PDB file of C-alpha atoms and ligand atoms in Angstrom:
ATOM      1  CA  UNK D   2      89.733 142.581  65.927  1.00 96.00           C
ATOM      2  CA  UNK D   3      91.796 145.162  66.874  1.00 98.00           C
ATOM      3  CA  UNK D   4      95.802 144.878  67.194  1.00 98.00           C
ATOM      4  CA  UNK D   5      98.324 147.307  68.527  1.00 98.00           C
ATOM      5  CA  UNK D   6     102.173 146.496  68.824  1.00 98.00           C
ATOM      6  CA  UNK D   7     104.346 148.336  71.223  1.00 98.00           C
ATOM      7  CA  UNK D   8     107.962 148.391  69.563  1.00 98.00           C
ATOM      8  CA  UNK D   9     111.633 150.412  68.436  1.00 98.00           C
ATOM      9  CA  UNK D  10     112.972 150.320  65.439  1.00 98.00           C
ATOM     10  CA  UNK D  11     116.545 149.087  67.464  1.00 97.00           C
ATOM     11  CA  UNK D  12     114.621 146.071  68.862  1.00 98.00           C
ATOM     12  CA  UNK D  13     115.054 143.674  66.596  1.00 98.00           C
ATOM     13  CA  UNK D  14     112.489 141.576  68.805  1.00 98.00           C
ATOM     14  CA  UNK D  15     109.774 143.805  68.482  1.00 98.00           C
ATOM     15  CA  UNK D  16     110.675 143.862  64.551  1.00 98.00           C
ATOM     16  CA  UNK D  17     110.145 140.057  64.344  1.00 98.00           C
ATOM     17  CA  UNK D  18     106.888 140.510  65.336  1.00 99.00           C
ATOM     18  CA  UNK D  19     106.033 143.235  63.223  1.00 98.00           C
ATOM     19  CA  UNK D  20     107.305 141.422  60.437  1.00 98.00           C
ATOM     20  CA  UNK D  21     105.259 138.719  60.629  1.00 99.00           C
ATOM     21  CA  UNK D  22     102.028 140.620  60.819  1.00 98.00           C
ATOM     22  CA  UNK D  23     103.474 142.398  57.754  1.00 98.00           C
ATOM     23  CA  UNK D  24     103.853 139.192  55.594  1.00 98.00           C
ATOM     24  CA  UNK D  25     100.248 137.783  57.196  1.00 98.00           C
ATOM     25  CA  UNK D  26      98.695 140.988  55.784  1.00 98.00           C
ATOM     26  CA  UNK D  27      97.123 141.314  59.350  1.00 98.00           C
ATOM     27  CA  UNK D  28      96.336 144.880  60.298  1.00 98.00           C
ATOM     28  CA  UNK D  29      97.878 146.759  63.249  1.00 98.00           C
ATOM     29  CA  UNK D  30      98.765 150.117  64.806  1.00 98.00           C
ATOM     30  CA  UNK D  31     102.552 150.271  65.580  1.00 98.00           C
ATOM     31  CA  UNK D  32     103.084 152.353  69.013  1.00 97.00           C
ATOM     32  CA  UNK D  33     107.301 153.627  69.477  1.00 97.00           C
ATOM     33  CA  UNK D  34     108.128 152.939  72.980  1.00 97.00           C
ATOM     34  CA  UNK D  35     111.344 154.917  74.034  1.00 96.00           C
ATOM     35  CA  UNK D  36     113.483 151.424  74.950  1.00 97.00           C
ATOM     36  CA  UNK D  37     116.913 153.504  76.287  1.00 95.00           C
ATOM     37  CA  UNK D  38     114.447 155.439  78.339  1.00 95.00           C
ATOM     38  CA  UNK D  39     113.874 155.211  82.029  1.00 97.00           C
ATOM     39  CA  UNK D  40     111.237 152.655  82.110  1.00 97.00           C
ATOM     40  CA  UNK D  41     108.900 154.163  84.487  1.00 96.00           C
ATOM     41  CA  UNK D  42     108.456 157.234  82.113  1.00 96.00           C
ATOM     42  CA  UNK D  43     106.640 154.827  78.954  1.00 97.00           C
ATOM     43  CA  UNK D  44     103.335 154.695  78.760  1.00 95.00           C
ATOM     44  CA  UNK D  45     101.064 153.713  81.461  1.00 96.00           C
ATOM     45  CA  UNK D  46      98.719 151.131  79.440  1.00 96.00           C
ATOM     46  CA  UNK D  47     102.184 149.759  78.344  1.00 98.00           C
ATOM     47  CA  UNK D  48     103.852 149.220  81.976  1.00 98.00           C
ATOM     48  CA  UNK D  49     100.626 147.924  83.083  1.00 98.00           C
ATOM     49  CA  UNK D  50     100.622 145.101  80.414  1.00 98.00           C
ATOM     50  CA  UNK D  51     104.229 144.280  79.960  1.00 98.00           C
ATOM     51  CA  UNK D  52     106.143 142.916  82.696  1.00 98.00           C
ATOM     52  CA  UNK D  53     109.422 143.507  82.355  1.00 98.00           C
ATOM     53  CA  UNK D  54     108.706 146.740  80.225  1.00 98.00           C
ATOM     54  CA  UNK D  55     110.095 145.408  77.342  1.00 98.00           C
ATOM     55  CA  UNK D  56     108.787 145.763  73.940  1.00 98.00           C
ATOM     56  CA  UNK D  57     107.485 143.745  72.153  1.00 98.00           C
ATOM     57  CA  UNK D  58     104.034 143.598  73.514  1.00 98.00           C
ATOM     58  CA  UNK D  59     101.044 142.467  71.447  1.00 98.00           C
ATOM     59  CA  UNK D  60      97.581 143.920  72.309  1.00 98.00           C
ATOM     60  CA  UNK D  61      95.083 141.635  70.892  1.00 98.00           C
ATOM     61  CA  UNK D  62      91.524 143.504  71.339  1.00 98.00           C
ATOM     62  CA  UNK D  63      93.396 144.878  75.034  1.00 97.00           C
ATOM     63  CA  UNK D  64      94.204 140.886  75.961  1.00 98.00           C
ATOM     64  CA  UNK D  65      98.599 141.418  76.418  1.00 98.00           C
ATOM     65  CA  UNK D  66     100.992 138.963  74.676  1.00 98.00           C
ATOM     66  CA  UNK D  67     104.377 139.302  75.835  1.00 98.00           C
ATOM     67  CA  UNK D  68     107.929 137.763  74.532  1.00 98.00           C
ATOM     68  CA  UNK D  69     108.325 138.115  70.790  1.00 98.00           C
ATOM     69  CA  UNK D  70     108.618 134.169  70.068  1.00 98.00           C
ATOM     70  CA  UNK D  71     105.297 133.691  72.203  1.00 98.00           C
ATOM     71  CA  UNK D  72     104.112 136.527  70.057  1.00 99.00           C
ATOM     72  CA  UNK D  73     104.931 134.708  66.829  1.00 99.00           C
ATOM     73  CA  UNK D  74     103.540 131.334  68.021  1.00 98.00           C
ATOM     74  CA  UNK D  75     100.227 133.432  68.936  1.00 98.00           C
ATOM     75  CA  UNK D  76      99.958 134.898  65.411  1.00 98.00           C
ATOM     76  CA  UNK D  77     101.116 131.648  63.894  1.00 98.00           C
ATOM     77  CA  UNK D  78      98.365 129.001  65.311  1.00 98.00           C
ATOM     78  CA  UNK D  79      95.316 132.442  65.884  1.00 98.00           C
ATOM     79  CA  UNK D  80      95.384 132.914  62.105  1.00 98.00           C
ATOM     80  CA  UNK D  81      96.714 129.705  60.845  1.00 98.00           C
ATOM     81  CA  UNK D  82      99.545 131.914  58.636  1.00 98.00           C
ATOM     82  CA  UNK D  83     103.491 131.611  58.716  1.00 98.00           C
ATOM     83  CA  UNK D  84     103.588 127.853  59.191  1.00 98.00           C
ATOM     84  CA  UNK D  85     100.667 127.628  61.539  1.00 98.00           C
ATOM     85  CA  UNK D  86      98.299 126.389  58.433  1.00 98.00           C
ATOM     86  CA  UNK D  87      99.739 122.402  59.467  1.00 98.00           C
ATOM     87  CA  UNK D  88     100.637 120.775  62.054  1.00 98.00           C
ATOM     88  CA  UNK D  89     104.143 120.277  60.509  1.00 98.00           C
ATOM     89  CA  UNK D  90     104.750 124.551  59.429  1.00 98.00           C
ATOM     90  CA  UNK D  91     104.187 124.840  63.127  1.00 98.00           C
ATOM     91  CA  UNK D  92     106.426 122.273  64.764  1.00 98.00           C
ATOM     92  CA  UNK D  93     109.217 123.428  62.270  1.00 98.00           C
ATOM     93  CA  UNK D  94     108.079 127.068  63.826  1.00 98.00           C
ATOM     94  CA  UNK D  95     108.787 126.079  67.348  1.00 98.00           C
ATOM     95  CA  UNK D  96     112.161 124.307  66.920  1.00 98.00           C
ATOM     96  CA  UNK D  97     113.488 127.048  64.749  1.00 99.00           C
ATOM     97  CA  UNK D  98     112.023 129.628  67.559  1.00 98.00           C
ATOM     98  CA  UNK D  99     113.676 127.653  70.791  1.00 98.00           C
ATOM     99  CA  UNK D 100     116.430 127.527  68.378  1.00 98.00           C
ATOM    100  CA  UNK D 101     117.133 130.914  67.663  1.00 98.00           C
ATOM    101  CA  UNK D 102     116.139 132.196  71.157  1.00 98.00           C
ATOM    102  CA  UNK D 103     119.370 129.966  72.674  1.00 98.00           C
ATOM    103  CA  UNK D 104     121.421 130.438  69.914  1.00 98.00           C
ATOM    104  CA  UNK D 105     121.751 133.010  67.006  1.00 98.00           C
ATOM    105  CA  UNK D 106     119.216 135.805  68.938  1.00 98.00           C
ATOM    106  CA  UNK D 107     121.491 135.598  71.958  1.00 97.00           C
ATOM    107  CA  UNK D 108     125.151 136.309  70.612  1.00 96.00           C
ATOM    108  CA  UNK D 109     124.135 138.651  68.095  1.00 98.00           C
ATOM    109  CA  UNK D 110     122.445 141.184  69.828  1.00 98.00           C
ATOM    110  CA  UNK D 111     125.218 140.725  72.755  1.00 97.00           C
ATOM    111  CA  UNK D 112     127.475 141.702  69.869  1.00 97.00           C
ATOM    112  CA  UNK D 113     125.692 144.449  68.443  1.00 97.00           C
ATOM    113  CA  UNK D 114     125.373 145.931  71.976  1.00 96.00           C
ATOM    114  CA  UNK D 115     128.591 145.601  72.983  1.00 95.00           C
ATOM    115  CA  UNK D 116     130.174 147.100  69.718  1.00 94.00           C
ATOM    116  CA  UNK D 117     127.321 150.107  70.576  1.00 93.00           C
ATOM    117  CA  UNK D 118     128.752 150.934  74.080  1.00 92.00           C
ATOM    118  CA  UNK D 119     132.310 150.535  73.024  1.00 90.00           C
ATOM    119  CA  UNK D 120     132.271 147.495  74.837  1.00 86.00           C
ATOM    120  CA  UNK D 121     131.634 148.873  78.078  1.00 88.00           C
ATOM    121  CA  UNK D 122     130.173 146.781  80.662  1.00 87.00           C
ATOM    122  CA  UNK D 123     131.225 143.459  78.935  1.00 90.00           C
ATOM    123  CA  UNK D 124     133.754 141.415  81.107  1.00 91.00           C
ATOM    124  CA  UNK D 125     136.968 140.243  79.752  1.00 90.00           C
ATOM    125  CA  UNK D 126     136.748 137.069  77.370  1.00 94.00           C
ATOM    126  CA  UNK D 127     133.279 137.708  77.167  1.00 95.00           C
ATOM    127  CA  UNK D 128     133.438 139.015  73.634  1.00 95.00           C
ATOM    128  CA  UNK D 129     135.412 136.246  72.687  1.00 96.00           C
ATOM    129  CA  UNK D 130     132.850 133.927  73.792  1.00 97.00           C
ATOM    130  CA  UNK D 131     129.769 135.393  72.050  1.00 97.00           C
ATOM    131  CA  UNK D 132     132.123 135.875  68.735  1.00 97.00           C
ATOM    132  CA  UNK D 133     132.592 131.905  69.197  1.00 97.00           C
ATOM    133  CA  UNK D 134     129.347 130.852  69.511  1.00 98.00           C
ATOM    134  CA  UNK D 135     128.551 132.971  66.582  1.00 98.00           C
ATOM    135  CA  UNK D 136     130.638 130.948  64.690  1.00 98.00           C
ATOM    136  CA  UNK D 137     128.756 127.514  65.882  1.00 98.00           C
ATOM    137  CA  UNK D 138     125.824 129.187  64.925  1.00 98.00           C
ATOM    138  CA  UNK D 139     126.613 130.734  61.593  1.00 98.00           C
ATOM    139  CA  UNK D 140     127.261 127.177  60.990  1.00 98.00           C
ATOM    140  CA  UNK D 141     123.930 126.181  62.083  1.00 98.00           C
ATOM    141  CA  UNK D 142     122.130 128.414  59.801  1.00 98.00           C
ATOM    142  CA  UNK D 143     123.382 126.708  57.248  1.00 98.00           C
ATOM    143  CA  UNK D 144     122.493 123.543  58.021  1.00 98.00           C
ATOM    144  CA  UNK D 145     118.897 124.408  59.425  1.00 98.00           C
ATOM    145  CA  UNK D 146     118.245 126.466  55.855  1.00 98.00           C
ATOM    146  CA  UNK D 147     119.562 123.763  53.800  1.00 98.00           C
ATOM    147  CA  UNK D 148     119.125 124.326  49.836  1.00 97.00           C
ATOM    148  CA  UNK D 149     115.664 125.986  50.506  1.00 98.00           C
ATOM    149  CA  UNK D 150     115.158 130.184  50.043  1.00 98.00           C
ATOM    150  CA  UNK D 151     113.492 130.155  53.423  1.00 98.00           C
ATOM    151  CA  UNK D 152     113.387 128.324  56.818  1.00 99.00           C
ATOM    152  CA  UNK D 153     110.131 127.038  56.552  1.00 98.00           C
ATOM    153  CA  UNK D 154     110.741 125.968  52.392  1.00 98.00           C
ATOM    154  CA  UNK D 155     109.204 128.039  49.469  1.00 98.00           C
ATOM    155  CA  UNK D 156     107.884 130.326  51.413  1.00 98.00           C
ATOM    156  CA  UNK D 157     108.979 132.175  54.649  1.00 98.00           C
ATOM    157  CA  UNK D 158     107.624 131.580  58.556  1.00 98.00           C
ATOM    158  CA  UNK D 159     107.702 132.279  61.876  1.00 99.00           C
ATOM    159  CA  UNK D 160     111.067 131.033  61.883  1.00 99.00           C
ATOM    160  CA  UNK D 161     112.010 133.289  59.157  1.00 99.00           C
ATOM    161  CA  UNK D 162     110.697 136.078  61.022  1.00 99.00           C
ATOM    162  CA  UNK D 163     112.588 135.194  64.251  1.00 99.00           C
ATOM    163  CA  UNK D 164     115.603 134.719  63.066  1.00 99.00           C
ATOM    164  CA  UNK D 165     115.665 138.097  60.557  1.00 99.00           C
ATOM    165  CA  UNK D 166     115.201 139.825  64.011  1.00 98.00           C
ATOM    166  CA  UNK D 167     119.209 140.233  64.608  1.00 98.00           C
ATOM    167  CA  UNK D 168     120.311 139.013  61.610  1.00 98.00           C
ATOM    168  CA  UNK D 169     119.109 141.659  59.767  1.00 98.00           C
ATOM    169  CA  UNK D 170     121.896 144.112  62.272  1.00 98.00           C
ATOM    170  CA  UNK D 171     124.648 141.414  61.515  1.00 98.00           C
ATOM    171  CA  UNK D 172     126.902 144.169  60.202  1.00 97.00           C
ATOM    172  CA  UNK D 173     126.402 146.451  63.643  1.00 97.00           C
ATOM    173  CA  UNK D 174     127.395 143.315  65.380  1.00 97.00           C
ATOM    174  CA  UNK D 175     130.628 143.387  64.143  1.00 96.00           C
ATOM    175  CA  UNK D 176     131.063 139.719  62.623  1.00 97.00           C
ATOM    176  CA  UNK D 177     130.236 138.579  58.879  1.00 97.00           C
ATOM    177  CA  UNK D 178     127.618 136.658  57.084  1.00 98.00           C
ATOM    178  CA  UNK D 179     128.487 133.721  55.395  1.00 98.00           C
ATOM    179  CA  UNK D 180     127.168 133.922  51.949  1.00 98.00           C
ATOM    180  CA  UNK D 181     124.358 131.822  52.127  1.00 98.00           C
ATOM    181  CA  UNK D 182     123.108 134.227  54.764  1.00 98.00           C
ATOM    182  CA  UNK D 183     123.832 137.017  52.766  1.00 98.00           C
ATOM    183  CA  UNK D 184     121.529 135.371  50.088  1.00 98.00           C
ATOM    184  CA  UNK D 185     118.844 134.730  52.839  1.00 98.00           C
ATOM    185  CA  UNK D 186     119.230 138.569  54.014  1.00 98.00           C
ATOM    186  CA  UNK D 187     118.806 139.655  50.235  1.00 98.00           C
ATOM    187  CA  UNK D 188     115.765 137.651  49.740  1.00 98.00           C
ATOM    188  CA  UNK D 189     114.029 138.727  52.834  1.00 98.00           C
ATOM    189  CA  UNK D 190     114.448 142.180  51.887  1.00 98.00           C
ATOM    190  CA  UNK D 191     112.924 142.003  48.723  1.00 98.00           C
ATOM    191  CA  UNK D 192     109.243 140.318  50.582  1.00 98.00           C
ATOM    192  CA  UNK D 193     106.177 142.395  50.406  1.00 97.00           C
ATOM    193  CA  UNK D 194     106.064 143.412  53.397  1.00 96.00           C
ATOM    194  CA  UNK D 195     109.892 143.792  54.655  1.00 98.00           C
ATOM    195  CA  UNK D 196     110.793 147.377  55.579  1.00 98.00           C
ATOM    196  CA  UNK D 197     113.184 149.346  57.046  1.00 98.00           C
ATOM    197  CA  UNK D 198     113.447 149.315  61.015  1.00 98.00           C
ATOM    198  CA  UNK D 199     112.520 152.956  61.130  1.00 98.00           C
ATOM    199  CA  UNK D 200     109.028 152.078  59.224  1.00 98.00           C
ATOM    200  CA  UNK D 201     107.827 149.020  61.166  1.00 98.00           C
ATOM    201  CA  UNK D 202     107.894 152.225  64.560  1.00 98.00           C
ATOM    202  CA  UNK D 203     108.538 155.269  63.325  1.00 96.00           C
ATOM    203  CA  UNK D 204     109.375 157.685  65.999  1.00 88.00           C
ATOM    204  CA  UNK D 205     107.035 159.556  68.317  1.00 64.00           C
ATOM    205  CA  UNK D 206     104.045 157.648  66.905  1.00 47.00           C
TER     206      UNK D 206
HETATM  207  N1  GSH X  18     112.922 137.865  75.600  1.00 79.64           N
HETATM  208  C1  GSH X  18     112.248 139.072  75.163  1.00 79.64           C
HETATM  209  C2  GSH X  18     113.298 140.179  75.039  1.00 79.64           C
HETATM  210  C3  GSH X  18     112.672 141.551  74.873  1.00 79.64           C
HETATM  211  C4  GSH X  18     113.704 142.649  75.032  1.00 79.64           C
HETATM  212  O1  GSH X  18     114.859 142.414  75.435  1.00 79.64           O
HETATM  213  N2  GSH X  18     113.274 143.888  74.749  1.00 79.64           N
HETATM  214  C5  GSH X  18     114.170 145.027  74.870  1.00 79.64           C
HETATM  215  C6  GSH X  18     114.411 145.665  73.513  1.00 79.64           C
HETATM  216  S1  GSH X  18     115.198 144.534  72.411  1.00 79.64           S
HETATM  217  C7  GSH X  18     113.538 146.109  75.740  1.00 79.64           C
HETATM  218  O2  GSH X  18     112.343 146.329  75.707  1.00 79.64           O
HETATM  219  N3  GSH X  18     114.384 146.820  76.523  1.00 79.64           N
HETATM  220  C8  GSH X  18     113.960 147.913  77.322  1.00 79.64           C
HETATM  221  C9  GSH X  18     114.305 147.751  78.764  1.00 79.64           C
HETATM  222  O3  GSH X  18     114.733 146.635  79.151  1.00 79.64           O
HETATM  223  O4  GSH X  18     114.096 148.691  79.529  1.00 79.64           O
HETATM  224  C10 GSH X  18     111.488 138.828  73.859  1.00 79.64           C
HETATM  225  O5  GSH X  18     111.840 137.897  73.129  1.00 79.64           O
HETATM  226  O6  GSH X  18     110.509 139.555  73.584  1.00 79.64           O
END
């Protein structure tokens, strides 16, 4: 089976993905997409199988998967790893997915943006919005991590994966971890597997 995953090291949606093939020991080649370029300059095989031109996108022996929590679900229930090994790892994989799509992995990557255009572009009150809801959800991370090291319990999921994708740039963003999400990010980074943006797609390759 071959796998190649179209990605940037500033997506933090492609990076979830990568990520979990990581930790699932599951081979791939990593292509860099250039994501601030004009899109009809990236590669051809890549416009022709993504959509919206947006990375991530997951060839899987040439068949395209597109939108990184579709990705992870994909991964999840093909090679029963990440919480797809019962019934029960995967439903907690879907809720914390829809979850984090709606909540956390909406306002932080608004943030991070915004702080990395100077704010341009982003209508009055807006920022005070996103910075609101990232309170509501900072909150919610607590509660959906509990007393456990991971999302999914002992060990770390689909959900973990998700959620590390802007979580991990919570600092860029502009607001501040509470500290058992500071724990969380320190335990991620010490997985076999984690690495540094820059290593899941390094440049030009
Ligand atoms: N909902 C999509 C979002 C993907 C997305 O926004 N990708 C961005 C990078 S984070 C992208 O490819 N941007 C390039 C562009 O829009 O031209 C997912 O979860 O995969």
């Amino acid at each position: 089976m071959e796998l190649v995953l179209y990605g940037h090291p500033e997506s933090g949606h492609a990076i979830k993905v990568a990520l979990a093939l990581d930790l699932a020991g599951i081979p791939y080649q990593a292509v860099w997409v250039d994501i601030w370029a004009e899109p009809s300059s990236r590669p051809a095989e890549f416009l022709a199988a993504s959509p919206f031109a947006e990375v991530p996108l997951l060839l899987i022996d040439g068949q395209p998967f597109v939108q990184s929590g579709a990705i992870l679900l994909e991964i999840s229930t093909r090679f029963g790893v990440l919480g797809g090994e019962t019934a029960k790892g995967l439903r907690r994989g879907r809720e914390l997915l829809m979850w984090e799509a709606n909540r956390i992995g909406m306002c932080l990557p608004q943030l991070r943006y915004a702080a990395m255009t100077g704010n341009q572009g982003y209508p009055q009150g807006t920022l005070q919005w996103l910075r609101h809801r990232y309170t509501t959800d900072s909150a919610s991370f607590e509660r959906l991590i509990g007393d456990h090291p991971y999302f999914h319990g002992v060990s770390p999921g689909i959900g973990d994966c998700a959620i590390w994708g802007y979580v991990q740039f919570i600092e860029e963003a502009g607001v501040q971890a509470t500290p058992t999400m500071q724990a969380w990010i320190d335990r991620m980074r010490t997985l076999d597997g984690m690495k540094a943006p820059v290593a899941f797609f390094p440049s030009g390759q």
